[in-house]
PDB file of C-alpha atoms and ligand atoms in Angstrom:
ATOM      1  CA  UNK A   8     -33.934  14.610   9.703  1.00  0.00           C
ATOM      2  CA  UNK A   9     -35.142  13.142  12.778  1.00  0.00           C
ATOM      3  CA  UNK A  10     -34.518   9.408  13.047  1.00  0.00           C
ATOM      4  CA  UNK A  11     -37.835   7.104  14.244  1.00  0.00           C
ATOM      5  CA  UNK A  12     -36.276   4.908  17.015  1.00  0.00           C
ATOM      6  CA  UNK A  13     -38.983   2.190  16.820  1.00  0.00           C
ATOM      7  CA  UNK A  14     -37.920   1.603  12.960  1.00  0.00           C
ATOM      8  CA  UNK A  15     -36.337  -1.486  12.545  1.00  0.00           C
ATOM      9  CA  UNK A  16     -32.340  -1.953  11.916  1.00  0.00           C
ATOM     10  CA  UNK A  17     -31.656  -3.288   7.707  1.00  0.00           C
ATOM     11  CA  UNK A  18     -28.831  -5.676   7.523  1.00  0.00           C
ATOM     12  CA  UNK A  19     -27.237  -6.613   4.207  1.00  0.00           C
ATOM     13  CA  UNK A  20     -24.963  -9.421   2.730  1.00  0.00           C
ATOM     14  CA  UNK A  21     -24.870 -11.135  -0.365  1.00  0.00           C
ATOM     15  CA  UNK A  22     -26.140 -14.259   0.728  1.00  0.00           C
ATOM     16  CA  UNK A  23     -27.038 -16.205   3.788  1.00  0.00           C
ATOM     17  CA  UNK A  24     -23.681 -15.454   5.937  1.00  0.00           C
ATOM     18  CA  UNK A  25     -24.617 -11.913   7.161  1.00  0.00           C
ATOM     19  CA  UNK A  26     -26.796 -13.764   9.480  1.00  0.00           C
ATOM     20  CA  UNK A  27     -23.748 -14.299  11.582  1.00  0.00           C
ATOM     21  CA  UNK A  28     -23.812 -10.589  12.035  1.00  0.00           C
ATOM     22  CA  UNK A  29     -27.537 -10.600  12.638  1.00  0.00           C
ATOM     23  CA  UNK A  30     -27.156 -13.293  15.433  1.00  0.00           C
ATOM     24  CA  UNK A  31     -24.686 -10.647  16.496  1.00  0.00           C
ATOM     25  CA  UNK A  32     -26.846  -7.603  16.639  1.00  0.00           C
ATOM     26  CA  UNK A  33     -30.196 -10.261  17.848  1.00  0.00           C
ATOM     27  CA  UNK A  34     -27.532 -10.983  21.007  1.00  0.00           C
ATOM     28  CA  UNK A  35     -26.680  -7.228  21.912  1.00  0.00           C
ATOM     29  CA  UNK A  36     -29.673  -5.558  20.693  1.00  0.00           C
ATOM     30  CA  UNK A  37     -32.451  -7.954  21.456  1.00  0.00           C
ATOM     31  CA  UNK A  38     -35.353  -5.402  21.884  1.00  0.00           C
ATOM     32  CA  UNK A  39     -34.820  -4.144  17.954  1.00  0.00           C
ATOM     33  CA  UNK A  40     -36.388  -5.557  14.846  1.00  0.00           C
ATOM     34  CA  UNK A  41     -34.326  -6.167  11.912  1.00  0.00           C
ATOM     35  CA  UNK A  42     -34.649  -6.402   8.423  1.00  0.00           C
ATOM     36  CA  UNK A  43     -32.704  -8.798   6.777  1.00  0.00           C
ATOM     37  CA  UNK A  44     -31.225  -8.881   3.121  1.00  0.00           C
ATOM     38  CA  UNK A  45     -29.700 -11.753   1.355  1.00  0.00           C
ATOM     39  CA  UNK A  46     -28.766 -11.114  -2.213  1.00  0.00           C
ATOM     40  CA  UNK A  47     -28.785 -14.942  -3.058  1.00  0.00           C
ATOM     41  CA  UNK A  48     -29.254 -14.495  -6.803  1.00  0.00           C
ATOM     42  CA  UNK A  49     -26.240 -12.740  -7.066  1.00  0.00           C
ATOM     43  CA  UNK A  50     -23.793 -14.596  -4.546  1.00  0.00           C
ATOM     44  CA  UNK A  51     -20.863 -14.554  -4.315  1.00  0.00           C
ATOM     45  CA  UNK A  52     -19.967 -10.594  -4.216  1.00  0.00           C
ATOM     46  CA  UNK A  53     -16.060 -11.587  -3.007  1.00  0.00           C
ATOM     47  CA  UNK A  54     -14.979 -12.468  -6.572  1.00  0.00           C
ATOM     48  CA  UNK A  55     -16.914  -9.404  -8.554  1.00  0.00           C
ATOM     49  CA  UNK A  56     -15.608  -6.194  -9.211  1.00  0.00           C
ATOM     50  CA  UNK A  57     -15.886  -3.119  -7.040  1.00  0.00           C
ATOM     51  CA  UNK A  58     -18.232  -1.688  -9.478  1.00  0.00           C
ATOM     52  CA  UNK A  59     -20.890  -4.379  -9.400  1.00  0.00           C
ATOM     53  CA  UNK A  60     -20.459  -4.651  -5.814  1.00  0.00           C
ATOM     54  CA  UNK A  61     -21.319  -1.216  -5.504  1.00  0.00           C
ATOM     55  CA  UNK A  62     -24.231  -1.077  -8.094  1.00  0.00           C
ATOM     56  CA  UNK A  63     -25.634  -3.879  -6.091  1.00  0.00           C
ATOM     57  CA  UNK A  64     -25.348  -2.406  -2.181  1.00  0.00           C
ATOM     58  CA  UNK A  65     -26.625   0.891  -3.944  1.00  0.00           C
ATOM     59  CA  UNK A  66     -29.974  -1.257  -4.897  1.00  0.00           C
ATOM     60  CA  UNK A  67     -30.342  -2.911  -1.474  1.00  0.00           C
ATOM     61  CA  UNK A  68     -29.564   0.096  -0.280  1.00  0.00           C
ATOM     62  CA  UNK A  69     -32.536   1.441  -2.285  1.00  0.00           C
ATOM     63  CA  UNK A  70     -34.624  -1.270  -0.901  1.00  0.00           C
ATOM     64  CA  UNK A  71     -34.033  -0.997   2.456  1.00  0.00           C
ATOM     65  CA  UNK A  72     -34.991   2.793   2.687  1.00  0.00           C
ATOM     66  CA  UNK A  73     -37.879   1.665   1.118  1.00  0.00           C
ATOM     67  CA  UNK A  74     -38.990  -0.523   4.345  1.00  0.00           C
ATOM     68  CA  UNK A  75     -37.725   2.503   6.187  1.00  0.00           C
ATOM     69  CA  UNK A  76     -34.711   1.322   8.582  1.00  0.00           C
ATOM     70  CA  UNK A  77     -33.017   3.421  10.858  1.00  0.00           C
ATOM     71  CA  UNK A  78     -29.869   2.188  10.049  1.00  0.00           C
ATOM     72  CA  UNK A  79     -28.071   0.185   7.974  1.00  0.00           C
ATOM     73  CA  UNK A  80     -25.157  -2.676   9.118  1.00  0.00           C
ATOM     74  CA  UNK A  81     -23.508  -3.669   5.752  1.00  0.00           C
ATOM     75  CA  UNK A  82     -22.639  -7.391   7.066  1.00  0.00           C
ATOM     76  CA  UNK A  83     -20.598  -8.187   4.254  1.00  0.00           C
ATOM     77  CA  UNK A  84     -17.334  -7.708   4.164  1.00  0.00           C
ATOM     78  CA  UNK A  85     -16.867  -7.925   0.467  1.00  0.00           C
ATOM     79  CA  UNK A  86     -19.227  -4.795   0.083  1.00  0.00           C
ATOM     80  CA  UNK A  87     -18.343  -3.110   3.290  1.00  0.00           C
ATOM     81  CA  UNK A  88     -15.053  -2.775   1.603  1.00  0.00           C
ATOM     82  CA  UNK A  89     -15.898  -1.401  -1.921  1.00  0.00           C
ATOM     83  CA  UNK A  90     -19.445  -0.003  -1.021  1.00  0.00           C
ATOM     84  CA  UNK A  91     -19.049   1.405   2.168  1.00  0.00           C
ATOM     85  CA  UNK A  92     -17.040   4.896   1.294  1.00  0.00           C
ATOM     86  CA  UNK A  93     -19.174   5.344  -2.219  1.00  0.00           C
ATOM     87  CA  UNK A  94     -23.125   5.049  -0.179  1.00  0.00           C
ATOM     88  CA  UNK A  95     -22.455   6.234   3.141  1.00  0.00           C
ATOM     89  CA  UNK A  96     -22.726  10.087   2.139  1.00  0.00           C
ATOM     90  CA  UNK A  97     -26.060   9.282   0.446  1.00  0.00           C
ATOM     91  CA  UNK A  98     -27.992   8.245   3.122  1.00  0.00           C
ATOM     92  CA  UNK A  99     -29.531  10.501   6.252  1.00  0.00           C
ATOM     93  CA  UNK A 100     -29.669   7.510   8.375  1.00  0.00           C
ATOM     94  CA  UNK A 101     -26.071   5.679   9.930  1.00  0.00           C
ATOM     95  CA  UNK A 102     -24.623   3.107   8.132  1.00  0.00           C
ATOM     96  CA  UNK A 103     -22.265   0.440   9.659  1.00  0.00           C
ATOM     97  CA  UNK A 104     -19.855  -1.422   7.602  1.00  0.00           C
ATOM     98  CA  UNK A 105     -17.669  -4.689   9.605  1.00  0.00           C
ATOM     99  CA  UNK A 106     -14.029  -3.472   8.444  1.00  0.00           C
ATOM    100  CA  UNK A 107     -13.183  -0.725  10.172  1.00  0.00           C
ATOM    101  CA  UNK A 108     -15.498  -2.281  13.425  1.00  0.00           C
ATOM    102  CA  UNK A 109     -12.881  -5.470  13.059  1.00  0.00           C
ATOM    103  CA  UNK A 110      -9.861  -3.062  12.099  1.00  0.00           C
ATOM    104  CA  UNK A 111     -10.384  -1.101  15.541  1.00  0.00           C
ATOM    105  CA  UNK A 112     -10.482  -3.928  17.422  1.00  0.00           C
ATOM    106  CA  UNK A 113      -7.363  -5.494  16.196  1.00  0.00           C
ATOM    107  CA  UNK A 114      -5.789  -2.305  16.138  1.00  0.00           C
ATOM    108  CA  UNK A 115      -6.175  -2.383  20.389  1.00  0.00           C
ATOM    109  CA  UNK A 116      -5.603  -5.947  20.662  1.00  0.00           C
ATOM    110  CA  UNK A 117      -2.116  -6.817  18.913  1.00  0.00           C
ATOM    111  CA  UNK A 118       0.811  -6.631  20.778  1.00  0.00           C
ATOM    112  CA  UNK A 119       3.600  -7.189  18.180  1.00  0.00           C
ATOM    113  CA  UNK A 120       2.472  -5.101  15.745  1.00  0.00           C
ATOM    114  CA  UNK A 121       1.809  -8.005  13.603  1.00  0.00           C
ATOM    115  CA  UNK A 122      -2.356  -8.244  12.421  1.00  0.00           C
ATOM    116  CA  UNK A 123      -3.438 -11.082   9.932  1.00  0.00           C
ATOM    117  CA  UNK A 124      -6.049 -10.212   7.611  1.00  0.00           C
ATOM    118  CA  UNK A 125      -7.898 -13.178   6.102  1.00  0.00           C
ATOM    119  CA  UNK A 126     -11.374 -12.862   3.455  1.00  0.00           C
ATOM    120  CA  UNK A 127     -12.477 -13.122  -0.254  1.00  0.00           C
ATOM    121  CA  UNK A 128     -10.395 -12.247  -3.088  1.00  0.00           C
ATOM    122  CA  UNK A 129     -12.441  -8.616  -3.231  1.00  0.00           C
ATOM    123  CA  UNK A 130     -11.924  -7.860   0.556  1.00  0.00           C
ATOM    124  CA  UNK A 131      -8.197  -9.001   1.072  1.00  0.00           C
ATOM    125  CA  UNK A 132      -7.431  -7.091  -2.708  1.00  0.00           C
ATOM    126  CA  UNK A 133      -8.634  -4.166  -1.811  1.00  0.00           C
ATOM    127  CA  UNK A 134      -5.998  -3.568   0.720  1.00  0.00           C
ATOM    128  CA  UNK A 135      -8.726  -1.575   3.256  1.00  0.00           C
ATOM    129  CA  UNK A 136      -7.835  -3.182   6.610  1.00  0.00           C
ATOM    130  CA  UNK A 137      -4.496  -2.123   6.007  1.00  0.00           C
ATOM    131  CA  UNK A 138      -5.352   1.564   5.370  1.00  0.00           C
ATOM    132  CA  UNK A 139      -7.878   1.525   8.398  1.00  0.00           C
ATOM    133  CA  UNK A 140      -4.810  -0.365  10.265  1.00  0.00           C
ATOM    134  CA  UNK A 141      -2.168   2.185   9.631  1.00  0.00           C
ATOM    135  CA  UNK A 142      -4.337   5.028  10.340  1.00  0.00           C
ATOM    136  CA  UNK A 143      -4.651   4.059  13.217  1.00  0.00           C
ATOM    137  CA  UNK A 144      -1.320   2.859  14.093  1.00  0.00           C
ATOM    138  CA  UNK A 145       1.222   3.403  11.301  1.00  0.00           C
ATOM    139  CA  UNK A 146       3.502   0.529  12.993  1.00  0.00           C
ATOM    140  CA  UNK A 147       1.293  -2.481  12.100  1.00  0.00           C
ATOM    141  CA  UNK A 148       2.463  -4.626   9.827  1.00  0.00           C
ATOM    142  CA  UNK A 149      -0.596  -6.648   7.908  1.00  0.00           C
ATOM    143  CA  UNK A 150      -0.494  -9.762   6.500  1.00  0.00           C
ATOM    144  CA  UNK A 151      -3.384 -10.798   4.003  1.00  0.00           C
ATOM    145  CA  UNK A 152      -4.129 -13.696   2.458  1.00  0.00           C
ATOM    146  CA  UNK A 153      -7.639 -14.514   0.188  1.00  0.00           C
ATOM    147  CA  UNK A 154      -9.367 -17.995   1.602  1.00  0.00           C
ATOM    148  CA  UNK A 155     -11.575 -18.237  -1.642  1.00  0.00           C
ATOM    149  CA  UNK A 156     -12.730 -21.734  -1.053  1.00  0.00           C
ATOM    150  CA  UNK A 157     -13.680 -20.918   2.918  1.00  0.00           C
ATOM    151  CA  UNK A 158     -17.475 -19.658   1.540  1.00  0.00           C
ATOM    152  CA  UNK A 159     -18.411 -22.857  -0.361  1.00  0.00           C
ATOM    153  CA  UNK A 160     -16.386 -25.452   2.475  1.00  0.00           C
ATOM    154  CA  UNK A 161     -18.830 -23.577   5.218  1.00  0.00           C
ATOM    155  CA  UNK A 162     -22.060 -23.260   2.812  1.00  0.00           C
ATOM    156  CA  UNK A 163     -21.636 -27.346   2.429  1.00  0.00           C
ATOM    157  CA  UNK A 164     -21.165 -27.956   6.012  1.00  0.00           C
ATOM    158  CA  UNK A 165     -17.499 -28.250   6.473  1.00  0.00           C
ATOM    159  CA  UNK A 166     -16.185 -26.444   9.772  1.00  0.00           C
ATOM    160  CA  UNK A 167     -14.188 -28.679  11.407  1.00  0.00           C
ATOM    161  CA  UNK A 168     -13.968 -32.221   9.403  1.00  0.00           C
ATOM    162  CA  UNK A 169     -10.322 -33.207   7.833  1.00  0.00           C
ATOM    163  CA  UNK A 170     -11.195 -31.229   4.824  1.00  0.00           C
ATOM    164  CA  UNK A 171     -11.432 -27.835   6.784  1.00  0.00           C
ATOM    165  CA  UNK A 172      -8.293 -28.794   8.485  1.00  0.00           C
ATOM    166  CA  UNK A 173      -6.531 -29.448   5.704  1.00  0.00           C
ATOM    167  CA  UNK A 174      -7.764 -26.402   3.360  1.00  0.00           C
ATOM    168  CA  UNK A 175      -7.003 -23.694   6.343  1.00  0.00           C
ATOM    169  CA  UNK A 176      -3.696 -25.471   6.773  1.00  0.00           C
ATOM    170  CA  UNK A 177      -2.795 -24.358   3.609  1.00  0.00           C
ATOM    171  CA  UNK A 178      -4.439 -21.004   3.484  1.00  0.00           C
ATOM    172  CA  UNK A 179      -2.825 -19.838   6.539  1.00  0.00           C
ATOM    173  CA  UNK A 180       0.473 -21.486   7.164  1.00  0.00           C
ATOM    174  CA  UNK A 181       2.231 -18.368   5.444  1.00  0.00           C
ATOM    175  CA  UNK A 182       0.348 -16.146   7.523  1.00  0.00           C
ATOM    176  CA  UNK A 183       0.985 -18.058  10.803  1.00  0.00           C
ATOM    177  CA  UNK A 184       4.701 -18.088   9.676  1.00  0.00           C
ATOM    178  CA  UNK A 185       4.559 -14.581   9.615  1.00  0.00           C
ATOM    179  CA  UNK A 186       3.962 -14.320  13.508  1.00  0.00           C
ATOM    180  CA  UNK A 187       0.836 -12.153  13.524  1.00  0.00           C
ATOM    181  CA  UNK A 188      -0.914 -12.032  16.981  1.00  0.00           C
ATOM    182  CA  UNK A 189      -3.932 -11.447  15.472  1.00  0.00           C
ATOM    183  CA  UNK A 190      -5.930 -12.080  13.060  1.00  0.00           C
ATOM    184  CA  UNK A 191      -9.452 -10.551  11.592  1.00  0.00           C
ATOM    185  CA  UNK A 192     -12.138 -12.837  10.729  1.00  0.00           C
ATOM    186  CA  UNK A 193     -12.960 -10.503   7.240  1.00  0.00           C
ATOM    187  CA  UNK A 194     -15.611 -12.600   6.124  1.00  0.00           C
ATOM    188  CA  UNK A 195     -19.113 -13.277   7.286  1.00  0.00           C
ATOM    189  CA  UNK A 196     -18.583 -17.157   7.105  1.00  0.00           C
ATOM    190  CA  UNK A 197     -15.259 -17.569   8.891  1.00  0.00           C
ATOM    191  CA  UNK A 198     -16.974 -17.651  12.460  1.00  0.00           C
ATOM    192  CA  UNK A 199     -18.158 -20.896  11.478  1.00  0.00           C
ATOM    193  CA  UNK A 200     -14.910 -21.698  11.121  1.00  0.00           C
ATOM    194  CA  UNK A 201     -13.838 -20.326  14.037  1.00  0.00           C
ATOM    195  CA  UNK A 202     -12.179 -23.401  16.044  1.00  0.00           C
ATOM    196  CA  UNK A 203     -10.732 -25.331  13.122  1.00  0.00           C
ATOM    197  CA  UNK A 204      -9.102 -21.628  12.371  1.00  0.00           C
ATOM    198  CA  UNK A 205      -8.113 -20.926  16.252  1.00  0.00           C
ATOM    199  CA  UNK A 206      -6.305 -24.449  16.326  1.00  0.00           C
ATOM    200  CA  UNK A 207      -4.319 -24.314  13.437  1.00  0.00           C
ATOM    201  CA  UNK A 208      -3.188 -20.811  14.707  1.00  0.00           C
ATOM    202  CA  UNK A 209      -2.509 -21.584  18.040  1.00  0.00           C
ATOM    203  CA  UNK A 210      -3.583 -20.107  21.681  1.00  0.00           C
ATOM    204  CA  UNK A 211      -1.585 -16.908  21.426  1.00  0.00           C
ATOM    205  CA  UNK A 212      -2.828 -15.706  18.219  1.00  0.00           C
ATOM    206  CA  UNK A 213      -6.299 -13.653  18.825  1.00  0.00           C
ATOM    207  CA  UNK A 214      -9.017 -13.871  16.563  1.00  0.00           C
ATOM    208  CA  UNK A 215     -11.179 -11.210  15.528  1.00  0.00           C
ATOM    209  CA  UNK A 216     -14.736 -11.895  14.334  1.00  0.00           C
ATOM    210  CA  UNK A 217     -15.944  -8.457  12.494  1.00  0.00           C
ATOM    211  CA  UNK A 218     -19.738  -9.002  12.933  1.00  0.00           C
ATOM    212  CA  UNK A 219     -19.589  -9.407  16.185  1.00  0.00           C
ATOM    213  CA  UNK A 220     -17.411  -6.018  16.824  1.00  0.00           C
ATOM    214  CA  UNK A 221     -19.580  -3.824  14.492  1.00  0.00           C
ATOM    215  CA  UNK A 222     -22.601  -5.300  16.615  1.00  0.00           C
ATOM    216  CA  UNK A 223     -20.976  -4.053  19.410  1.00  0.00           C
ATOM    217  CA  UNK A 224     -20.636  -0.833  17.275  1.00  0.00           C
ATOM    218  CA  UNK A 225     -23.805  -0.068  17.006  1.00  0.00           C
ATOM    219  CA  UNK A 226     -25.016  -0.338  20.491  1.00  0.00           C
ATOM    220  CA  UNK A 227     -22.745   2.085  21.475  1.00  0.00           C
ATOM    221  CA  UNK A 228     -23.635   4.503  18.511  1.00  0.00           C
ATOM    222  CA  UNK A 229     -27.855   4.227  20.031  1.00  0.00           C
ATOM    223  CA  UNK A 230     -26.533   4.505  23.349  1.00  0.00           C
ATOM    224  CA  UNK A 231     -24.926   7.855  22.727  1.00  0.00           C
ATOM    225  CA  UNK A 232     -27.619   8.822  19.820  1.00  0.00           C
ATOM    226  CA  UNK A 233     -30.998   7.753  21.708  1.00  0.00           C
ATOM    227  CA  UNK A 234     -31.763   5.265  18.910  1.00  0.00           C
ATOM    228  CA  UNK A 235     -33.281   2.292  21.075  1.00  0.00           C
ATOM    229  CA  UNK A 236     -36.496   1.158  20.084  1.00  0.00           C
ATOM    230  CA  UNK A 237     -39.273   1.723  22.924  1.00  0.00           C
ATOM    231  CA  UNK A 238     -41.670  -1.154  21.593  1.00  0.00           C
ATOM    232  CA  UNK A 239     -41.248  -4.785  21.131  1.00  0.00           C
ATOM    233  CA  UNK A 240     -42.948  -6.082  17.854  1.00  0.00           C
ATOM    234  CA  UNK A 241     -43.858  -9.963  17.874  1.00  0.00           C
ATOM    235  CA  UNK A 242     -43.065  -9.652  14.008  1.00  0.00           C
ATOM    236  CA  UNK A 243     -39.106  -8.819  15.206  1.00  0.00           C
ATOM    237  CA  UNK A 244     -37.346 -10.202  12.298  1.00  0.00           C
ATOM    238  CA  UNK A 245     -37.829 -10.483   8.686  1.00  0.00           C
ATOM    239  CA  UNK A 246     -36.143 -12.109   5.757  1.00  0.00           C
ATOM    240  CA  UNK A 247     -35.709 -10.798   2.226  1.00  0.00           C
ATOM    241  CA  UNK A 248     -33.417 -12.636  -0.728  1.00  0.00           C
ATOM    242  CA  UNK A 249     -33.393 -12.743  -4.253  1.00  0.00           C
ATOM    243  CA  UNK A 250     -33.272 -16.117  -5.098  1.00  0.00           C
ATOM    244  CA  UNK A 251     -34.921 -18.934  -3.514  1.00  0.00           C
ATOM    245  CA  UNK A 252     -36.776 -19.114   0.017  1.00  0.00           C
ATOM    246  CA  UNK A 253     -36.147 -22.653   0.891  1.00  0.00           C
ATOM    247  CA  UNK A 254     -32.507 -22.791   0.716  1.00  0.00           C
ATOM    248  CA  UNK A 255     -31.689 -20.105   2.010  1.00  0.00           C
ATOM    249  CA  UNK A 256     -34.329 -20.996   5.332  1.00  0.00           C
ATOM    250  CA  UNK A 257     -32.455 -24.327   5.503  1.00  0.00           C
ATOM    251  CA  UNK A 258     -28.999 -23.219   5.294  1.00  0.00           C
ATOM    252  CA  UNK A 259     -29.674 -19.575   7.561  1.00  0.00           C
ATOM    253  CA  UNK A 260     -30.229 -21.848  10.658  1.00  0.00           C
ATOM    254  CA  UNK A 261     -26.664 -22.711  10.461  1.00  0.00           C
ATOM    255  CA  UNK A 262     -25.627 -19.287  10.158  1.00  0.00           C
ATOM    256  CA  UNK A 263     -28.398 -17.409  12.565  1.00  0.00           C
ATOM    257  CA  UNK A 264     -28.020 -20.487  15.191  1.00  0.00           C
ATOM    258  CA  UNK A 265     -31.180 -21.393  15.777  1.00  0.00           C
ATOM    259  CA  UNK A 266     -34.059 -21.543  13.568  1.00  0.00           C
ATOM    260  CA  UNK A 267     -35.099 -18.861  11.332  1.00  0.00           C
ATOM    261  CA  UNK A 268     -37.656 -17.304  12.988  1.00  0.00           C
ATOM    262  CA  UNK A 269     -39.212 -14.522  10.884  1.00  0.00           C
ATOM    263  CA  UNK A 270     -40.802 -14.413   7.121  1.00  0.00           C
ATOM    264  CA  UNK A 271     -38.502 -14.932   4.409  1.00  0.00           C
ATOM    265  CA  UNK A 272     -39.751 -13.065   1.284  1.00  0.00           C
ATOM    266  CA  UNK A 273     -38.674 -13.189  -2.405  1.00  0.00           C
ATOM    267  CA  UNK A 274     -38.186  -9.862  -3.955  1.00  0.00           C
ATOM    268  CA  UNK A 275     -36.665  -8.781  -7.542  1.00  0.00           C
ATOM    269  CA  UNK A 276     -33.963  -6.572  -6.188  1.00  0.00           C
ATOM    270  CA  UNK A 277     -33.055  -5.202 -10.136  1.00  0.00           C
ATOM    271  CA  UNK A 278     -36.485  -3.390  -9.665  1.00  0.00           C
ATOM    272  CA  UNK A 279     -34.244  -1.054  -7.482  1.00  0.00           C
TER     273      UNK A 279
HETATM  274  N1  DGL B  28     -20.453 -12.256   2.483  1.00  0.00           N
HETATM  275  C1  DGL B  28     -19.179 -12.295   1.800  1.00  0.00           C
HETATM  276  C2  DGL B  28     -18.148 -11.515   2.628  1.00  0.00           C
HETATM  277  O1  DGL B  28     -18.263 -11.370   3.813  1.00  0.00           O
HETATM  278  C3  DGL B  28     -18.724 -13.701   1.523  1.00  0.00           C
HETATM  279  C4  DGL B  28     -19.506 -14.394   0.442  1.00  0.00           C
HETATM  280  C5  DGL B  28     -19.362 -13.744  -0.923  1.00  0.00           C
HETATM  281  O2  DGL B  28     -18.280 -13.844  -1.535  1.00  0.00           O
HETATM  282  O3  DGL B  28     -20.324 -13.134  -1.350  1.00  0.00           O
HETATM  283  O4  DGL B  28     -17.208 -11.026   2.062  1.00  0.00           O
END
């Protein structure tokens, strides 16, 4: 099947943090439209089970061929883990997921062997970075630990008050104990939390945000495949969720960086 390079790239998360990865792809890929999914009904995916994490990519999924994308970036990590391996055979068009983008990365970047791996309960349990880790390099020693209450502290606008400080102090003081040089970002929130994360670590630990390596990712997969769009739309970006419009415009700017800047549509994703 040949691709249509104008078509516009679908990104997917279950809520409102995958627009850190869409700021992401915006930055390196700023001629391309996007299609944004938030599945803000069903938030959060990191504490489901692989099964309804999969049912539910397989219906954005559904809905995103429907608008007919080019490619797909699965921005969460939650359902890049358990959703990735199960849909990617089903489609004719590329799809991205951030794990093994981040993994990579980390991968070239440690120096001691020694790679932290930090996300939701589904992402850190389902052991992935460390497969994709010691594939890689069978050396590397990883370290996970589950920051469950990360999501809601950045959702209500804690990323670097007392109460960040103090929550990532206790997440990660076993990791940081365990000398890891790096660490992967696994979730689409923890940019936010980015500096309050980088100073409890200290200077010599690297941190590695996955949306912005699987952005990276996929500029390099339409350089060598051709797949740049040859016409800028003025209707570049637009919004899709499942659950409210209003919240999920008010809280995106934080995530996205600036405002919103597109439609932001309600659909009933069970339809799919
Ligand atoms: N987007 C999710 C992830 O990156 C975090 C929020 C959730 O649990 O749904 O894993």
């Amino acid at each position: 099947m040949k691709i249509d390079r104008d078509a516009p790239i679908g990104v997917f998360d279950s809520g409102v943090g995958g627009l850190t990865v869409a700021r992401e792809i915006m930055r390196n890929l700023p001629s391309e439209k996007i299609v944004y999914f938030g599945d803000t009904a069903r938030v959060p995916y990191g504490s489901k089970s692989k099964d309804t994490v999969i049912r539910y990519s397989r219906q954005i999924i559904h809905f995103l061929e429907e608008q007919q994308v080019k490619a797909i970036v699965i921005a969460c990590n939650t359902a890049s883990a358990f959703a990735l391996d199960a849909v990617k055979d089903e489609l004719n068009i590329p799809v991205l997921g951030v794990i093994e983008a981040g993994a990579k990365v980390a991968a070239k970047e440690t120096r001691n062997k020694r790679v932290g791996v930090i996300g939701t309960l589904g992402t850190v349990g389902s052991g992935i970075h460390e497969a994709y880790l010691k594939q890689l390099d069978p050396e590397i020693t990883v370290i996970g630990k589950a920051c469950p209450l990360f999501v809601p502290l950045v959702e209500n606008g804690h990323f670097d008050t007392k109460v960040a400080e103090l929550v990532t102090a206790e997440y990660l003081e076993e990791v940081k104990k365990q000398n890891v040089d790096t660490l992967i970002m696994g979730c689409t929130h923890y940019p936010l939390l980015k500096k309050t994360i980088g100073a409890f670590m200290g200077e010599s630990v690297t941190l590695i945000d996955a949306g912005a390596e699987v952005a990276k990712e996929l500029k390099r997969h339409f350089d060598k495949n051709e797949l740049h769009s040859q016409v800028h739309d003025k209707k570049q970006y637009q919004y899709f969720v499942s659950d409210d419009v209003c919240s999920f415009s008010e809280l995106g700017g934080i995530f996205l960086n600036k405002k919103i800047d597109g439609q932001v549509e309600k659909i009933d994703i069970e339809k799919y």
